[in-house]
mmCIF file with all atom_site columns, C-alpha atoms in Angstrom:
data_model
loop_
_atom_site.group_PDB
_atom_site.id
_atom_site.type_symbol
_atom_site.label_atom_id
_atom_site.label_alt_id
_atom_site.label_comp_id
_atom_site.label_asym_id
_atom_site.label_entity_id
_atom_site.label_seq_id
_atom_site.pdbx_PDB_ins_code
_atom_site.Cartn_x
_atom_site.Cartn_y
_atom_site.Cartn_z
_atom_site.occupancy
_atom_site.B_iso_or_equiv
_atom_site.pdbx_formal_charge
_atom_site.auth_seq_id
_atom_site.auth_comp_id
_atom_site.auth_asym_id
_atom_site.auth_atom_id
_atom_site.pdbx_PDB_model_num
ATOM 1   C CA . UNK A 1 1   ? 26.887 -3.605  -83.782 1.00 57.00 ? 1   UNK A CA 1
ATOM 2   C CA . UNK A 1 2   ? 23.762 -1.599  -84.410 1.00 76.00 ? 2   UNK A CA 1
ATOM 3   C CA . UNK A 1 3   ? 21.655 -0.694  -81.431 1.00 94.00 ? 3   UNK A CA 1
ATOM 4   C CA . UNK A 1 4   ? 17.886 -0.828  -81.319 1.00 97.00 ? 4   UNK A CA 1
ATOM 5   C CA . UNK A 1 5   ? 16.439 0.806   -84.410 1.00 97.00 ? 5   UNK A CA 1
ATOM 6   C CA . UNK A 1 6   ? 12.941 2.184   -84.703 1.00 98.00 ? 6   UNK A CA 1
ATOM 7   C CA . UNK A 1 7   ? 11.087 3.563   -87.678 1.00 97.00 ? 7   UNK A CA 1
ATOM 8   C CA . UNK A 1 8   ? 9.785  6.028   -88.460 1.00 98.00 ? 8   UNK A CA 1
ATOM 9   C CA . UNK A 1 9   ? 11.321 8.609   -86.124 1.00 97.00 ? 9   UNK A CA 1
ATOM 10  C CA . UNK A 1 10  ? 8.425  11.029  -86.475 1.00 97.00 ? 10  UNK A CA 1
ATOM 11  C CA . UNK A 1 11  ? 4.872  10.587  -87.679 1.00 97.00 ? 11  UNK A CA 1
ATOM 12  C CA . UNK A 1 12  ? 1.804  12.770  -87.971 1.00 98.00 ? 12  UNK A CA 1
ATOM 13  C CA . UNK A 1 13  ? -1.595 11.098  -88.293 1.00 98.00 ? 13  UNK A CA 1
ATOM 14  C CA . UNK A 1 14  ? -5.183 12.250  -88.121 1.00 98.00 ? 14  UNK A CA 1
ATOM 15  C CA . UNK A 1 15  ? -7.796 10.945  -85.724 1.00 98.00 ? 15  UNK A CA 1
ATOM 16  C CA . UNK A 1 16  ? -9.295 7.615   -86.757 1.00 98.00 ? 16  UNK A CA 1
ATOM 17  C CA . UNK A 1 17  ? -6.305 6.553   -88.819 1.00 98.00 ? 17  UNK A CA 1
ATOM 18  C CA . UNK A 1 18  ? -4.148 3.505   -88.252 1.00 98.00 ? 18  UNK A CA 1
ATOM 19  C CA . UNK A 1 19  ? -0.395 3.454   -87.582 1.00 98.00 ? 19  UNK A CA 1
ATOM 20  C CA . UNK A 1 20  ? 2.327  0.791   -87.669 1.00 98.00 ? 20  UNK A CA 1
ATOM 21  C CA . UNK A 1 21  ? 5.572  1.324   -85.799 1.00 98.00 ? 21  UNK A CA 1
ATOM 22  C CA . UNK A 1 22  ? 8.584  -0.901  -86.331 1.00 98.00 ? 22  UNK A CA 1
ATOM 23  C CA . UNK A 1 23  ? 11.472 -2.022  -84.182 1.00 98.00 ? 23  UNK A CA 1
ATOM 24  C CA . UNK A 1 24  ? 14.625 -4.034  -84.811 1.00 97.00 ? 24  UNK A CA 1
ATOM 25  C CA . UNK A 1 25  ? 16.257 -5.287  -81.609 1.00 97.00 ? 25  UNK A CA 1
ATOM 26  C CA . UNK A 1 26  ? 19.950 -5.702  -80.972 1.00 96.00 ? 26  UNK A CA 1
ATOM 27  C CA . UNK A 1 27  ? 21.289 -8.764  -82.755 1.00 95.00 ? 27  UNK A CA 1
ATOM 28  C CA . UNK A 1 28  ? 20.871 -11.815 -80.530 1.00 92.00 ? 28  UNK A CA 1
ATOM 29  C CA . UNK A 1 29  ? 18.233 -10.242 -78.294 1.00 94.00 ? 29  UNK A CA 1
ATOM 30  C CA . UNK A 1 30  ? 15.062 -12.285 -78.083 1.00 93.00 ? 30  UNK A CA 1
ATOM 31  C CA . UNK A 1 31  ? 12.859 -9.952  -76.077 1.00 94.00 ? 31  UNK A CA 1
ATOM 32  C CA . UNK A 1 32  ? 11.163 -6.822  -77.359 1.00 96.00 ? 32  UNK A CA 1
ATOM 33  C CA . UNK A 1 33  ? 8.952  -4.558  -75.278 1.00 96.00 ? 33  UNK A CA 1
ATOM 34  C CA . UNK A 1 34  ? 6.921  -1.532  -76.282 1.00 98.00 ? 34  UNK A CA 1
ATOM 35  C CA . UNK A 1 35  ? 6.360  1.519   -74.105 1.00 98.00 ? 35  UNK A CA 1
ATOM 36  C CA . UNK A 1 36  ? 4.370  4.720   -74.462 1.00 98.00 ? 36  UNK A CA 1
ATOM 37  C CA . UNK A 1 37  ? 5.896  7.844   -72.957 1.00 97.00 ? 37  UNK A CA 1
ATOM 38  C CA . UNK A 1 38  ? 3.813  10.959  -72.620 1.00 95.00 ? 38  UNK A CA 1
ATOM 39  C CA . UNK A 1 39  ? 5.708  14.192  -71.992 1.00 90.00 ? 39  UNK A CA 1
ATOM 40  C CA . UNK A 1 40  ? 6.685  14.514  -68.345 1.00 89.00 ? 40  UNK A CA 1
ATOM 41  C CA . UNK A 1 41  ? 5.889  10.918  -67.426 1.00 92.00 ? 41  UNK A CA 1
ATOM 42  C CA . UNK A 1 42  ? 7.731  7.635   -67.232 1.00 95.00 ? 42  UNK A CA 1
ATOM 43  C CA . UNK A 1 43  ? 7.475  4.977   -69.949 1.00 97.00 ? 43  UNK A CA 1
ATOM 44  C CA . UNK A 1 44  ? 4.213  3.031   -69.668 1.00 96.00 ? 44  UNK A CA 1
ATOM 45  C CA . UNK A 1 45  ? 4.370  -0.661  -70.528 1.00 95.00 ? 45  UNK A CA 1
ATOM 46  C CA . UNK A 1 46  ? 2.274  -1.714  -73.549 1.00 96.00 ? 46  UNK A CA 1
ATOM 47  C CA . UNK A 1 47  ? 3.503  -5.149  -74.668 1.00 95.00 ? 47  UNK A CA 1
ATOM 48  C CA . UNK A 1 48  ? 6.300  -7.608  -74.097 1.00 95.00 ? 48  UNK A CA 1
ATOM 49  C CA . UNK A 1 49  ? 7.342  -10.330 -76.536 1.00 95.00 ? 49  UNK A CA 1
ATOM 50  C CA . UNK A 1 50  ? 9.852  -13.093 -75.993 1.00 93.00 ? 50  UNK A CA 1
ATOM 51  C CA . UNK A 1 51  ? 10.728 -15.722 -78.559 1.00 92.00 ? 51  UNK A CA 1
ATOM 52  C CA . UNK A 1 52  ? 7.857  -14.520 -80.747 1.00 92.00 ? 52  UNK A CA 1
ATOM 53  C CA . UNK A 1 53  ? 5.238  -15.033 -78.058 1.00 93.00 ? 53  UNK A CA 1
ATOM 54  C CA . UNK A 1 54  ? 3.373  -12.328 -76.180 1.00 94.00 ? 54  UNK A CA 1
ATOM 55  C CA . UNK A 1 55  ? 4.560  -12.448 -72.592 1.00 92.00 ? 55  UNK A CA 1
ATOM 56  C CA . UNK A 1 56  ? 2.747  -9.463  -71.177 1.00 90.00 ? 56  UNK A CA 1
ATOM 57  C CA . UNK A 1 57  ? 0.269  -6.751  -71.937 1.00 93.00 ? 57  UNK A CA 1
ATOM 58  C CA . UNK A 1 58  ? -0.187 -3.446  -70.174 1.00 93.00 ? 58  UNK A CA 1
ATOM 59  C CA . UNK A 1 59  ? -3.375 -1.542  -69.462 1.00 94.00 ? 59  UNK A CA 1
ATOM 60  C CA . UNK A 1 60  ? -4.033 -0.372  -73.028 1.00 97.00 ? 60  UNK A CA 1
ATOM 61  C CA . UNK A 1 61  ? -7.180 -0.767  -75.133 1.00 97.00 ? 61  UNK A CA 1
ATOM 62  C CA . UNK A 1 62  ? -7.598 -3.413  -77.810 1.00 97.00 ? 62  UNK A CA 1
ATOM 63  C CA . UNK A 1 63  ? -6.828 -0.768  -80.429 1.00 98.00 ? 63  UNK A CA 1
ATOM 64  C CA . UNK A 1 64  ? -3.212 -1.520  -79.580 1.00 98.00 ? 64  UNK A CA 1
ATOM 65  C CA . UNK A 1 65  ? -1.715 -4.740  -80.930 1.00 98.00 ? 65  UNK A CA 1
ATOM 66  C CA . UNK A 1 66  ? 1.742  -6.037  -81.646 1.00 98.00 ? 66  UNK A CA 1
ATOM 67  C CA . UNK A 1 67  ? 3.647  -8.980  -82.951 1.00 96.00 ? 67  UNK A CA 1
ATOM 68  C CA . UNK A 1 68  ? 7.187  -10.312 -83.093 1.00 97.00 ? 68  UNK A CA 1
ATOM 69  C CA . UNK A 1 69  ? 8.607  -11.878 -86.233 1.00 96.00 ? 69  UNK A CA 1
ATOM 70  C CA . UNK A 1 70  ? 10.959 -14.884 -86.622 1.00 95.00 ? 70  UNK A CA 1
ATOM 71  C CA . UNK A 1 71  ? 13.926 -12.504 -86.900 1.00 94.00 ? 71  UNK A CA 1
ATOM 72  C CA . UNK A 1 72  ? 12.820 -10.978 -83.533 1.00 96.00 ? 72  UNK A CA 1
ATOM 73  C CA . UNK A 1 73  ? 11.866 -7.629  -85.044 1.00 97.00 ? 73  UNK A CA 1
ATOM 74  C CA . UNK A 1 74  ? 8.522  -6.288  -83.941 1.00 98.00 ? 74  UNK A CA 1
ATOM 75  C CA . UNK A 1 75  ? 5.613  -4.121  -85.004 1.00 98.00 ? 75  UNK A CA 1
ATOM 76  C CA . UNK A 1 76  ? 3.235  -2.107  -82.877 1.00 98.00 ? 76  UNK A CA 1
ATOM 77  C CA . UNK A 1 77  ? -0.125 -1.332  -84.459 1.00 98.00 ? 77  UNK A CA 1
ATOM 78  C CA . UNK A 1 78  ? -2.603 1.237   -83.234 1.00 98.00 ? 78  UNK A CA 1
ATOM 79  C CA . UNK A 1 79  ? -6.067 1.486   -84.790 1.00 98.00 ? 79  UNK A CA 1
ATOM 80  C CA . UNK A 1 80  ? -8.631 4.279   -84.644 1.00 98.00 ? 80  UNK A CA 1
ATOM 81  C CA . UNK A 1 81  ? -6.119 6.824   -83.410 1.00 98.00 ? 81  UNK A CA 1
ATOM 82  C CA . UNK A 1 82  ? -7.177 9.312   -80.749 1.00 98.00 ? 82  UNK A CA 1
ATOM 83  C CA . UNK A 1 83  ? -5.585 12.642  -79.877 1.00 98.00 ? 83  UNK A CA 1
ATOM 84  C CA . UNK A 1 84  ? -4.496 11.079  -76.591 1.00 97.00 ? 84  UNK A CA 1
ATOM 85  C CA . UNK A 1 85  ? -2.350 8.552   -78.441 1.00 98.00 ? 85  UNK A CA 1
ATOM 86  C CA . UNK A 1 86  ? 0.132  11.335  -79.191 1.00 98.00 ? 86  UNK A CA 1
ATOM 87  C CA . UNK A 1 87  ? 3.328  10.297  -77.445 1.00 98.00 ? 87  UNK A CA 1
ATOM 88  C CA . UNK A 1 88  ? 6.844  8.942   -77.824 1.00 98.00 ? 88  UNK A CA 1
ATOM 89  C CA . UNK A 1 89  ? 6.681  5.208   -78.494 1.00 98.00 ? 89  UNK A CA 1
ATOM 90  C CA . UNK A 1 90  ? 9.748  3.387   -77.287 1.00 98.00 ? 90  UNK A CA 1
ATOM 91  C CA . UNK A 1 91  ? 10.943 -0.076  -78.177 1.00 98.00 ? 91  UNK A CA 1
ATOM 92  C CA . UNK A 1 92  ? 13.222 -1.881  -75.730 1.00 97.00 ? 92  UNK A CA 1
ATOM 93  C CA . UNK A 1 93  ? 15.396 -4.864  -76.524 1.00 96.00 ? 93  UNK A CA 1
ATOM 94  C CA . UNK A 1 94  ? 16.643 -7.363  -73.933 1.00 94.00 ? 94  UNK A CA 1
ATOM 95  C CA . UNK A 1 95  ? 18.825 -10.398 -74.328 1.00 91.00 ? 95  UNK A CA 1
ATOM 96  C CA . UNK A 1 96  ? 16.659 -12.253 -71.852 1.00 86.00 ? 96  UNK A CA 1
ATOM 97  C CA . UNK A 1 97  ? 13.653 -11.456 -69.690 1.00 82.00 ? 97  UNK A CA 1
ATOM 98  C CA . UNK A 1 98  ? 15.594 -10.525 -66.545 1.00 82.00 ? 98  UNK A CA 1
ATOM 99  C CA . UNK A 1 99  ? 18.310 -8.353  -68.053 1.00 88.00 ? 99  UNK A CA 1
ATOM 100 C CA . UNK A 1 100 ? 18.681 -4.659  -68.731 1.00 92.00 ? 100 UNK A CA 1
ATOM 101 C CA . UNK A 1 101 ? 16.697 -2.975  -71.484 1.00 94.00 ? 101 UNK A CA 1
ATOM 102 C CA . UNK A 1 102 ? 18.243 -1.132  -74.395 1.00 96.00 ? 102 UNK A CA 1
ATOM 103 C CA . UNK A 1 103 ? 15.954 1.475   -75.852 1.00 97.00 ? 103 UNK A CA 1
ATOM 104 C CA . UNK A 1 104 ? 15.654 2.744   -79.377 1.00 97.00 ? 104 UNK A CA 1
ATOM 105 C CA . UNK A 1 105 ? 15.402 6.436   -80.165 1.00 97.00 ? 105 UNK A CA 1
ATOM 106 C CA . UNK A 1 106 ? 11.644 6.155   -80.271 1.00 97.00 ? 106 UNK A CA 1
ATOM 107 C CA . UNK A 1 107 ? 8.904  7.156   -82.685 1.00 98.00 ? 107 UNK A CA 1
ATOM 108 C CA . UNK A 1 108 ? 7.317  10.526  -81.976 1.00 98.00 ? 108 UNK A CA 1
ATOM 109 C CA . UNK A 1 109 ? 3.637  10.136  -82.939 1.00 98.00 ? 109 UNK A CA 1
ATOM 110 C CA . UNK A 1 110 ? 1.439  13.200  -83.230 1.00 98.00 ? 110 UNK A CA 1
ATOM 111 C CA . UNK A 1 111 ? -2.286 12.729  -83.771 1.00 98.00 ? 111 UNK A CA 1
ATOM 112 C CA . UNK A 1 112 ? -4.135 15.786  -85.055 1.00 98.00 ? 112 UNK A CA 1
ATOM 113 C CA . UNK B 2 1   ? -1.172 -4.294  -60.379 1.00 57.00 ? 1   UNK B CA 1
ATOM 114 C CA . UNK B 2 2   ? 2.359  -3.326  -59.611 1.00 60.00 ? 2   UNK B CA 1
ATOM 115 C CA . UNK B 2 3   ? 3.090  0.318   -58.983 1.00 87.00 ? 3   UNK B CA 1
ATOM 116 C CA . UNK B 2 4   ? 6.491  1.934   -58.819 1.00 94.00 ? 4   UNK B CA 1
ATOM 117 C CA . UNK B 2 5   ? 6.538  5.318   -57.128 1.00 95.00 ? 5   UNK B CA 1
ATOM 118 C CA . UNK B 2 6   ? 9.392  7.775   -57.308 1.00 96.00 ? 6   UNK B CA 1
ATOM 119 C CA . UNK B 2 7   ? 10.100 10.921  -55.305 1.00 96.00 ? 7   UNK B CA 1
ATOM 120 C CA . UNK B 2 8   ? 10.793 13.729  -55.675 1.00 96.00 ? 8   UNK B CA 1
ATOM 121 C CA . UNK B 2 9   ? 9.361  14.498  -59.111 1.00 95.00 ? 9   UNK B CA 1
ATOM 122 C CA . UNK B 2 10  ? 11.714 17.437  -59.526 1.00 97.00 ? 10  UNK B CA 1
ATOM 123 C CA . UNK B 2 11  ? 15.099 18.140  -57.989 1.00 97.00 ? 11  UNK B CA 1
ATOM 124 C CA . UNK B 2 12  ? 16.764 21.525  -58.407 1.00 97.00 ? 12  UNK B CA 1
ATOM 125 C CA . UNK B 2 13  ? 20.353 21.277  -57.253 1.00 97.00 ? 13  UNK B CA 1
ATOM 126 C CA . UNK B 2 14  ? 23.192 23.739  -56.864 1.00 97.00 ? 14  UNK B CA 1
ATOM 127 C CA . UNK B 2 15  ? 26.281 22.526  -58.679 1.00 97.00 ? 15  UNK B CA 1
ATOM 128 C CA . UNK B 2 16  ? 28.489 20.691  -56.217 1.00 97.00 ? 16  UNK B CA 1
ATOM 129 C CA . UNK B 2 17  ? 25.671 19.655  -53.887 1.00 97.00 ? 17  UNK B CA 1
ATOM 130 C CA . UNK B 2 18  ? 24.439 16.133  -53.217 1.00 97.00 ? 18  UNK B CA 1
ATOM 131 C CA . UNK B 2 19  ? 20.922 14.755  -53.661 1.00 95.00 ? 19  UNK B CA 1
ATOM 132 C CA . UNK B 2 20  ? 18.962 11.526  -53.400 1.00 97.00 ? 20  UNK B CA 1
ATOM 133 C CA . UNK B 2 21  ? 15.995 10.168  -55.343 1.00 97.00 ? 21  UNK B CA 1
ATOM 134 C CA . UNK B 2 22  ? 13.826 7.384   -53.913 1.00 98.00 ? 22  UNK B CA 1
ATOM 135 C CA . UNK B 2 23  ? 11.869 4.567   -55.475 1.00 97.00 ? 23  UNK B CA 1
ATOM 136 C CA . UNK B 2 24  ? 9.209  2.355   -53.875 1.00 97.00 ? 24  UNK B CA 1
ATOM 137 C CA . UNK B 2 25  ? 7.352  -0.649  -55.250 1.00 95.00 ? 25  UNK B CA 1
ATOM 138 C CA . UNK B 2 26  ? 4.035  -2.007  -54.071 1.00 91.00 ? 26  UNK B CA 1
ATOM 139 C CA . UNK B 2 27  ? 5.315  -5.557  -54.658 1.00 91.00 ? 27  UNK B CA 1
ATOM 140 C CA . UNK B 2 28  ? 8.567  -7.430  -54.062 1.00 93.00 ? 28  UNK B CA 1
ATOM 141 C CA . UNK B 2 29  ? 10.871 -7.175  -57.030 1.00 94.00 ? 29  UNK B CA 1
ATOM 142 C CA . UNK B 2 30  ? 13.194 -9.613  -58.751 1.00 93.00 ? 30  UNK B CA 1
ATOM 143 C CA . UNK B 2 31  ? 15.545 -6.763  -59.501 1.00 94.00 ? 31  UNK B CA 1
ATOM 144 C CA . UNK B 2 32  ? 15.507 -3.020  -59.912 1.00 96.00 ? 32  UNK B CA 1
ATOM 145 C CA . UNK B 2 33  ? 17.091 -1.053  -62.711 1.00 97.00 ? 33  UNK B CA 1
ATOM 146 C CA . UNK B 2 34  ? 17.948 2.618   -63.054 1.00 98.00 ? 34  UNK B CA 1
ATOM 147 C CA . UNK B 2 35  ? 17.875 4.603   -66.278 1.00 98.00 ? 35  UNK B CA 1
ATOM 148 C CA . UNK B 2 36  ? 18.761 8.165   -67.270 1.00 98.00 ? 36  UNK B CA 1
ATOM 149 C CA . UNK B 2 37  ? 16.962 10.083  -69.985 1.00 97.00 ? 37  UNK B CA 1
ATOM 150 C CA . UNK B 2 38  ? 18.418 13.333  -71.275 1.00 96.00 ? 38  UNK B CA 1
ATOM 151 C CA . UNK B 2 39  ? 16.023 15.968  -72.677 1.00 93.00 ? 39  UNK B CA 1
ATOM 152 C CA . UNK B 2 40  ? 14.907 14.846  -76.130 1.00 92.00 ? 40  UNK B CA 1
ATOM 153 C CA . UNK B 2 41  ? 16.569 11.466  -75.722 1.00 95.00 ? 41  UNK B CA 1
ATOM 154 C CA . UNK B 2 42  ? 15.654 7.940   -74.789 1.00 96.00 ? 42  UNK B CA 1
ATOM 155 C CA . UNK B 2 43  ? 16.203 6.069   -71.501 1.00 97.00 ? 43  UNK B CA 1
ATOM 156 C CA . UNK B 2 44  ? 19.740 4.757   -71.109 1.00 97.00 ? 44  UNK B CA 1
ATOM 157 C CA . UNK B 2 45  ? 20.514 1.929   -68.706 1.00 97.00 ? 45  UNK B CA 1
ATOM 158 C CA . UNK B 2 46  ? 22.663 2.842   -65.704 1.00 98.00 ? 46  UNK B CA 1
ATOM 159 C CA . UNK B 2 47  ? 22.664 -0.168  -63.387 1.00 97.00 ? 47  UNK B CA 1
ATOM 160 C CA . UNK B 2 48  ? 20.811 -3.231  -62.157 1.00 96.00 ? 48  UNK B CA 1
ATOM 161 C CA . UNK B 2 49  ? 20.497 -4.320  -58.522 1.00 97.00 ? 49  UNK B CA 1
ATOM 162 C CA . UNK B 2 50  ? 19.515 -7.896  -57.756 1.00 96.00 ? 50  UNK B CA 1
ATOM 163 C CA . UNK B 2 51  ? 20.388 -8.817  -54.174 1.00 97.00 ? 51  UNK B CA 1
ATOM 164 C CA . UNK B 2 52  ? 18.634 -7.680  -51.023 1.00 97.00 ? 52  UNK B CA 1
ATOM 165 C CA . UNK B 2 53  ? 20.569 -4.784  -49.458 1.00 97.00 ? 53  UNK B CA 1
ATOM 166 C CA . UNK B 2 54  ? 22.873 -4.486  -52.459 1.00 98.00 ? 54  UNK B CA 1
ATOM 167 C CA . UNK B 2 55  ? 24.876 -1.287  -52.898 1.00 98.00 ? 55  UNK B CA 1
ATOM 168 C CA . UNK B 2 56  ? 26.655 -0.365  -56.116 1.00 98.00 ? 56  UNK B CA 1
ATOM 169 C CA . UNK B 2 57  ? 28.691 2.691   -57.022 1.00 98.00 ? 57  UNK B CA 1
ATOM 170 C CA . UNK B 2 58  ? 29.434 4.336   -60.346 1.00 97.00 ? 58  UNK B CA 1
ATOM 171 C CA . UNK B 2 59  ? 31.821 7.228   -59.751 1.00 96.00 ? 59  UNK B CA 1
ATOM 172 C CA . UNK B 2 60  ? 29.637 9.855   -58.024 1.00 98.00 ? 60  UNK B CA 1
ATOM 173 C CA . UNK B 2 61  ? 26.459 7.747   -58.197 1.00 98.00 ? 61  UNK B CA 1
ATOM 174 C CA . UNK B 2 62  ? 25.520 5.301   -55.415 1.00 98.00 ? 62  UNK B CA 1
ATOM 175 C CA . UNK B 2 63  ? 22.622 2.900   -55.887 1.00 98.00 ? 63  UNK B CA 1
ATOM 176 C CA . UNK B 2 64  ? 20.981 0.903   -53.108 1.00 98.00 ? 64  UNK B CA 1
ATOM 177 C CA . UNK B 2 65  ? 18.392 -1.893  -53.071 1.00 98.00 ? 65  UNK B CA 1
ATOM 178 C CA . UNK B 2 66  ? 16.320 -2.279  -49.923 1.00 97.00 ? 66  UNK B CA 1
ATOM 179 C CA . UNK B 2 67  ? 16.406 -5.314  -47.671 1.00 96.00 ? 67  UNK B CA 1
ATOM 180 C CA . UNK B 2 68  ? 12.831 -6.229  -48.577 1.00 96.00 ? 68  UNK B CA 1
ATOM 181 C CA . UNK B 2 69  ? 13.546 -5.716  -52.296 1.00 96.00 ? 69  UNK B CA 1
ATOM 182 C CA . UNK B 2 70  ? 10.722 -3.202  -52.519 1.00 96.00 ? 70  UNK B CA 1
ATOM 183 C CA . UNK B 2 71  ? 12.615 0.060   -52.478 1.00 97.00 ? 71  UNK B CA 1
ATOM 184 C CA . UNK B 2 72  ? 15.726 1.629   -53.909 1.00 98.00 ? 72  UNK B CA 1
ATOM 185 C CA . UNK B 2 73  ? 17.621 4.901   -53.910 1.00 98.00 ? 73  UNK B CA 1
ATOM 186 C CA . UNK B 2 74  ? 20.054 6.790   -56.094 1.00 98.00 ? 74  UNK B CA 1
ATOM 187 C CA . UNK B 2 75  ? 22.417 9.229   -54.409 1.00 98.00 ? 75  UNK B CA 1
ATOM 188 C CA . UNK B 2 76  ? 24.535 11.632  -56.478 1.00 98.00 ? 76  UNK B CA 1
ATOM 189 C CA . UNK B 2 77  ? 27.390 13.501  -54.852 1.00 98.00 ? 77  UNK B CA 1
ATOM 190 C CA . UNK B 2 78  ? 28.979 16.739  -56.055 1.00 98.00 ? 78  UNK B CA 1
ATOM 191 C CA . UNK B 2 79  ? 26.364 17.283  -58.761 1.00 97.00 ? 79  UNK B CA 1
ATOM 192 C CA . UNK B 2 80  ? 27.648 18.463  -62.126 1.00 97.00 ? 80  UNK B CA 1
ATOM 193 C CA . UNK B 2 81  ? 25.862 20.010  -65.101 1.00 96.00 ? 81  UNK B CA 1
ATOM 194 C CA . UNK B 2 82  ? 26.315 16.697  -66.908 1.00 96.00 ? 82  UNK B CA 1
ATOM 195 C CA . UNK B 2 83  ? 23.932 15.131  -64.367 1.00 97.00 ? 83  UNK B CA 1
ATOM 196 C CA . UNK B 2 84  ? 20.987 17.023  -65.858 1.00 97.00 ? 84  UNK B CA 1
ATOM 197 C CA . UNK B 2 85  ? 18.187 14.731  -67.016 1.00 97.00 ? 85  UNK B CA 1
ATOM 198 C CA . UNK B 2 86  ? 15.424 12.490  -65.724 1.00 98.00 ? 86  UNK B CA 1
ATOM 199 C CA . UNK B 2 87  ? 16.326 9.463   -63.639 1.00 98.00 ? 87  UNK B CA 1
ATOM 200 C CA . UNK B 2 88  ? 13.934 6.523   -63.724 1.00 98.00 ? 88  UNK B CA 1
ATOM 201 C CA . UNK B 2 89  ? 13.821 3.453   -61.582 1.00 97.00 ? 89  UNK B CA 1
ATOM 202 C CA . UNK B 2 90  ? 12.240 0.366   -63.120 1.00 96.00 ? 90  UNK B CA 1
ATOM 203 C CA . UNK B 2 91  ? 11.175 -2.664  -61.145 1.00 95.00 ? 91  UNK B CA 1
ATOM 204 C CA . UNK B 2 92  ? 11.226 -6.151  -62.619 1.00 92.00 ? 92  UNK B CA 1
ATOM 205 C CA . UNK B 2 93  ? 8.705  -8.687  -61.340 1.00 84.00 ? 93  UNK B CA 1
ATOM 206 C CA . UNK B 2 94  ? 9.805  -12.293 -61.173 1.00 78.00 ? 94  UNK B CA 1
ATOM 207 C CA . UNK B 2 95  ? 6.435  -13.779 -62.140 1.00 79.00 ? 95  UNK B CA 1
ATOM 208 C CA . UNK B 2 96  ? 6.073  -12.121 -65.514 1.00 76.00 ? 96  UNK B CA 1
ATOM 209 C CA . UNK B 2 97  ? 9.331  -10.167 -66.004 1.00 80.00 ? 97  UNK B CA 1
ATOM 210 C CA . UNK B 2 98  ? 7.374  -6.998  -66.665 1.00 86.00 ? 98  UNK B CA 1
ATOM 211 C CA . UNK B 2 99  ? 9.622  -3.955  -66.268 1.00 90.00 ? 99  UNK B CA 1
ATOM 212 C CA . UNK B 2 100 ? 7.584  -1.149  -64.709 1.00 93.00 ? 100 UNK B CA 1
ATOM 213 C CA . UNK B 2 101 ? 8.930  2.390   -64.628 1.00 95.00 ? 101 UNK B CA 1
ATOM 214 C CA . UNK B 2 102 ? 8.459  5.062   -62.053 1.00 95.00 ? 102 UNK B CA 1
ATOM 215 C CA . UNK B 2 103 ? 7.469  8.596   -63.073 1.00 95.00 ? 103 UNK B CA 1
ATOM 216 C CA . UNK B 2 104 ? 11.080 9.746   -62.782 1.00 97.00 ? 104 UNK B CA 1
ATOM 217 C CA . UNK B 2 105 ? 12.986 12.491  -61.011 1.00 97.00 ? 105 UNK B CA 1
ATOM 218 C CA . UNK B 2 106 ? 13.897 15.399  -63.268 1.00 97.00 ? 106 UNK B CA 1
ATOM 219 C CA . UNK B 2 107 ? 17.147 17.020  -62.206 1.00 97.00 ? 107 UNK B CA 1
ATOM 220 C CA . UNK B 2 108 ? 18.195 20.552  -63.054 1.00 97.00 ? 108 UNK B CA 1
ATOM 221 C CA . UNK B 2 109 ? 21.505 22.036  -61.960 1.00 96.00 ? 109 UNK B CA 1
ATOM 222 C CA . UNK B 2 110 ? 22.268 25.647  -61.073 1.00 93.00 ? 110 UNK B CA 1
ATOM 223 C CA . UNK B 2 111 ? 25.805 26.587  -61.975 1.00 89.00 ? 111 UNK B CA 1
#
């Protein structure tokens, strides 16, 4: 069975641009969460989706949005990129809302 | 909002020694989970604690959940070079199932 897959693995964007990050959860998992991890810090919660509905949003500006598709894959969109958006973006898959999270390898976003 | 605090931020350990990392939440948790992230890698699930006062062991690692379900600890005995990495606790709230991570304890080992 494939684990959590994220694409792309690395990305370089310029300020003001838009980015879309993608995540495919483990087969059968209905919950996808997105986290931002800045170097030296713990993952910061951005969004949580369960059964295609948003079930939580972290303290991030409206430039950040996400959605979950019928096949449970997910996209994270960030508009009007800032230098401070440079980070590792992690997708986590859970079979249910109270179970352990399985993380993908992450997308390393660099904004220049 | 919920905050999960972890101490110490860094732990430099002589190979063979023991150490403990601590985690505290500002709110009562449904469960607490521990993850390990190797340099350049992604967080990998280690264990989940659900019951008040629960203690679980994985070889040299001992995990404990506090009686009030607001704190937890990870104790590693006889540290090895394979223990290098950052250990995160993550608290799960029962009202919204948001998994909030602490800042982590980064462990380095002196051979």
